[in-house]
GROMACS .gro file of N, CA and C in nm:
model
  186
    1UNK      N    1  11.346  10.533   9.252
    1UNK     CA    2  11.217  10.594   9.285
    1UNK      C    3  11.123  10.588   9.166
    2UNK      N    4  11.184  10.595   9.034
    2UNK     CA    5  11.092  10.559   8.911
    2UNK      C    6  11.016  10.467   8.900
    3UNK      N    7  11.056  10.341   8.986
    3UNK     CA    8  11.061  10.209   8.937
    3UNK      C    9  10.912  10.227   9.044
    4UNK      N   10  10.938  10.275   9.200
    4UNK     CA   11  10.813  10.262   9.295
    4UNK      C   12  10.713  10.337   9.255
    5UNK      N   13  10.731  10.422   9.162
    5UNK     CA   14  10.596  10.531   9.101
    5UNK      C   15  10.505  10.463   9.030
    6UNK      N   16  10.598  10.336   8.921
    6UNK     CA   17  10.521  10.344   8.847
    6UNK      C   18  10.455  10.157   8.912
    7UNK      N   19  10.485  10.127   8.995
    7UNK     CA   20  10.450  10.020   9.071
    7UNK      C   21  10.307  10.073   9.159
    8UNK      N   22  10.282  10.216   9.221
    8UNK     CA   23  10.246  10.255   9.304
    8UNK      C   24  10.110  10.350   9.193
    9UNK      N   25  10.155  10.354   9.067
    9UNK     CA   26  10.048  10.380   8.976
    9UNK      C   27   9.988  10.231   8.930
   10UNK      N   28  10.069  10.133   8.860
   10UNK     CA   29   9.964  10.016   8.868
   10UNK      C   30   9.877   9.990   8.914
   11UNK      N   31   9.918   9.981   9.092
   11UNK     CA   32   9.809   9.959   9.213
   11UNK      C   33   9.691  10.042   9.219
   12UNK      N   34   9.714  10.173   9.216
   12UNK     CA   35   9.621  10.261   9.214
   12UNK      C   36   9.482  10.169   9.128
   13UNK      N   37   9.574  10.210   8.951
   13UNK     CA   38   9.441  10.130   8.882
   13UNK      C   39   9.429  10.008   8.903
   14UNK      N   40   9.504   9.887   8.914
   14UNK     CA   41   9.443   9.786   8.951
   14UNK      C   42   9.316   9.804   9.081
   15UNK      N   43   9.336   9.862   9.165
   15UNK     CA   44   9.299   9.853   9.308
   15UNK      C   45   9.145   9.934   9.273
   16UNK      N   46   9.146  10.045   9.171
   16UNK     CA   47   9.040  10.067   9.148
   16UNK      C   48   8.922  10.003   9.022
   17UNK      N   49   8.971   9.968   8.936
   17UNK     CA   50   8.907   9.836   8.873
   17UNK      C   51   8.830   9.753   8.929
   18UNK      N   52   8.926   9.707   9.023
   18UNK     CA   53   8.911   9.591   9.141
   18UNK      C   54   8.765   9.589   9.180
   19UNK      N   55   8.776   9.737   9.252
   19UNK     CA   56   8.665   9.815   9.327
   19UNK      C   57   8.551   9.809   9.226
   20UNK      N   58   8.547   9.830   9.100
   20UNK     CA   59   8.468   9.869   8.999
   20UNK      C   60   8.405   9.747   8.991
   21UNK      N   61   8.502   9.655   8.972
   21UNK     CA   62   8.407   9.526   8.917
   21UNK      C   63   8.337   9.461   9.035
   22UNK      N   64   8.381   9.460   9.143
   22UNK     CA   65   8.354   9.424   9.232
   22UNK      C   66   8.159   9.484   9.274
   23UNK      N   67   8.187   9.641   9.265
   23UNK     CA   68   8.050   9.723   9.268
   23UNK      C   69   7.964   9.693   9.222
   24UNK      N   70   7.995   9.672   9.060
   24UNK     CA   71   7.934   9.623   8.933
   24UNK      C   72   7.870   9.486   8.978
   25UNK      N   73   7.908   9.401   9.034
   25UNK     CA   74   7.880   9.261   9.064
   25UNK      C   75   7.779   9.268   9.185
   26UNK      N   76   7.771   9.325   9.279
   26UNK     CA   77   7.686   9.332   9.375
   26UNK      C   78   7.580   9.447   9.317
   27UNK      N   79   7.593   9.540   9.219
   27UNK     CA   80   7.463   9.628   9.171
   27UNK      C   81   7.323   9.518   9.075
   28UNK      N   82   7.417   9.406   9.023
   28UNK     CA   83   7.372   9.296   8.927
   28UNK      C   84   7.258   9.211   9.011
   29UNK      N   85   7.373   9.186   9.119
   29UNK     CA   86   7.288   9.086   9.217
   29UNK      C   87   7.168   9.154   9.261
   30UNK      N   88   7.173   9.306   9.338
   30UNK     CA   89   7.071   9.377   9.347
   30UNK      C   90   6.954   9.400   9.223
   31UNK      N   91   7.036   9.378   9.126
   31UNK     CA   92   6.941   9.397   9.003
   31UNK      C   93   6.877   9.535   8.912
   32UNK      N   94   7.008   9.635   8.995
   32UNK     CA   95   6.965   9.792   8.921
   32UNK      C   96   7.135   9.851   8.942
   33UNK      N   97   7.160   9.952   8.852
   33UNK     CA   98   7.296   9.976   8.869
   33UNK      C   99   7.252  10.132   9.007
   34UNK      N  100   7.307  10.069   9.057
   34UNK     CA  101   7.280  10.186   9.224
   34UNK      C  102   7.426  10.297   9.178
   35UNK      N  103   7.376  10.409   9.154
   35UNK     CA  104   7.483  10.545   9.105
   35UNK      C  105   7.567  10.515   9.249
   36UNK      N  106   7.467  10.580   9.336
   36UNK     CA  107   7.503  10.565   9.500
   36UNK      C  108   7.603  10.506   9.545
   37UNK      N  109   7.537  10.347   9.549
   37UNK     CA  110   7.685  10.261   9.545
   37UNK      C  111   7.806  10.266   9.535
   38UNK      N  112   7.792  10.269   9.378
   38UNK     CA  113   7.941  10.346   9.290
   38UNK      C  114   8.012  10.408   9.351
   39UNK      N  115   7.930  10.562   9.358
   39UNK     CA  116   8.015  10.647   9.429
   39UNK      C  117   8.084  10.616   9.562
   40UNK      N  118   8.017  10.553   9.633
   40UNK     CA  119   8.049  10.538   9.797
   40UNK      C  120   8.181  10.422   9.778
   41UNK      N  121   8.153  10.309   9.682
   41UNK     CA  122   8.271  10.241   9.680
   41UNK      C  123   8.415  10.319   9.639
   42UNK      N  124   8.391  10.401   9.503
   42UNK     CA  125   8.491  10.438   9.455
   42UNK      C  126   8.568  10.583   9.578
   43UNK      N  127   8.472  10.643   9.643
   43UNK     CA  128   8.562  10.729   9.783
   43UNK      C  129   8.574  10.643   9.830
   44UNK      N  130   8.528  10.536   9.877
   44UNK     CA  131   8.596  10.491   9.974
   44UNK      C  132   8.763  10.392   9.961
   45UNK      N  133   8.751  10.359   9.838
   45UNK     CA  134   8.891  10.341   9.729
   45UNK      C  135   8.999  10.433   9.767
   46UNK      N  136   8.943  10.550   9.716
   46UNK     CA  137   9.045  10.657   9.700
   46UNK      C  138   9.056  10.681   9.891
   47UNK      N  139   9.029  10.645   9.916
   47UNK     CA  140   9.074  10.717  10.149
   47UNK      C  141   9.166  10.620  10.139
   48UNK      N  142   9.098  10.462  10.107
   48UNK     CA  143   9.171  10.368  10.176
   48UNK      C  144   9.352  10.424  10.052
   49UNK      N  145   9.321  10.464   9.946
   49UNK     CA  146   9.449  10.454   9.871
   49UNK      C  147   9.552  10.630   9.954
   50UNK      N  148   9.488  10.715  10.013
   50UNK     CA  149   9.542  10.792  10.045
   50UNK      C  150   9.574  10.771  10.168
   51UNK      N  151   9.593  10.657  10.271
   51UNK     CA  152   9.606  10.653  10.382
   51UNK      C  153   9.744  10.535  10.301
   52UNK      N  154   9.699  10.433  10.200
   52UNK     CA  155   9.793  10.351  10.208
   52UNK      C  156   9.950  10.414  10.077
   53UNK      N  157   9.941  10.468  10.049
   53UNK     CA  158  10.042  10.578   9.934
   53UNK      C  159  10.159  10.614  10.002
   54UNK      N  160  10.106  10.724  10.083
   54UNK     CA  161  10.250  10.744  10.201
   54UNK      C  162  10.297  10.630  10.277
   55UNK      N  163  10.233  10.537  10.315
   55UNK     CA  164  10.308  10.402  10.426
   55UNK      C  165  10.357  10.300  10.318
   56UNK      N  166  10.319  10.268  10.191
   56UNK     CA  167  10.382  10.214  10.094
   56UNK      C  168  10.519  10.278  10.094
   57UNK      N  169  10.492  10.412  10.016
   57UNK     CA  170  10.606  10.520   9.988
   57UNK      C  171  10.727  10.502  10.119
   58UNK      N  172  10.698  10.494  10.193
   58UNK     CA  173  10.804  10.511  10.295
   58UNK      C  174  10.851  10.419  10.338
   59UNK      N  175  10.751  10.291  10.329
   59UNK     CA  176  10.797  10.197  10.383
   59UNK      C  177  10.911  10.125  10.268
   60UNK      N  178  10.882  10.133  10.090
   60UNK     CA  179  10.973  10.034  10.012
   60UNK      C  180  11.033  10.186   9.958
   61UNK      N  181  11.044  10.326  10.012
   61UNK     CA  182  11.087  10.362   9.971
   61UNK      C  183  11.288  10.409   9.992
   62UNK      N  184  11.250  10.377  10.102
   62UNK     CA  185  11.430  10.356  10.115
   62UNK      C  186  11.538  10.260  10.070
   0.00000   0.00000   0.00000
């Protein structure tokens, strides 16, 4: 179970980085850093990561 925590923490930050740079890249193209944006990407990060945590967890956790 150590081993899936700390697999299941990687993802987290990778997955939100991800999100970050990703934001960052379409605020550029727009041509102003949109706060807004940000925020709406980064909740919407964290739902999609709290819906996918437990079905990870259960699914490689046995």
């Amino acid at each position: 179970m150590g081993e899936l925590s700390g697999v299941l923490f990687l993802c987290i930050i990778s997955f939100h980085v991800i999100s970050l740079v990703i934001t960052l890249i379409f605020c550029l193209w727009q041509g102003a850093i949109l706060w807004n944006v940000i925020c709406a990407w980064q909740i919407g990060t964290s739902m999609l990561l709290l819906f996918f945590i437990p079905v990870l967890t259960f699914y490689y956790g046995n």
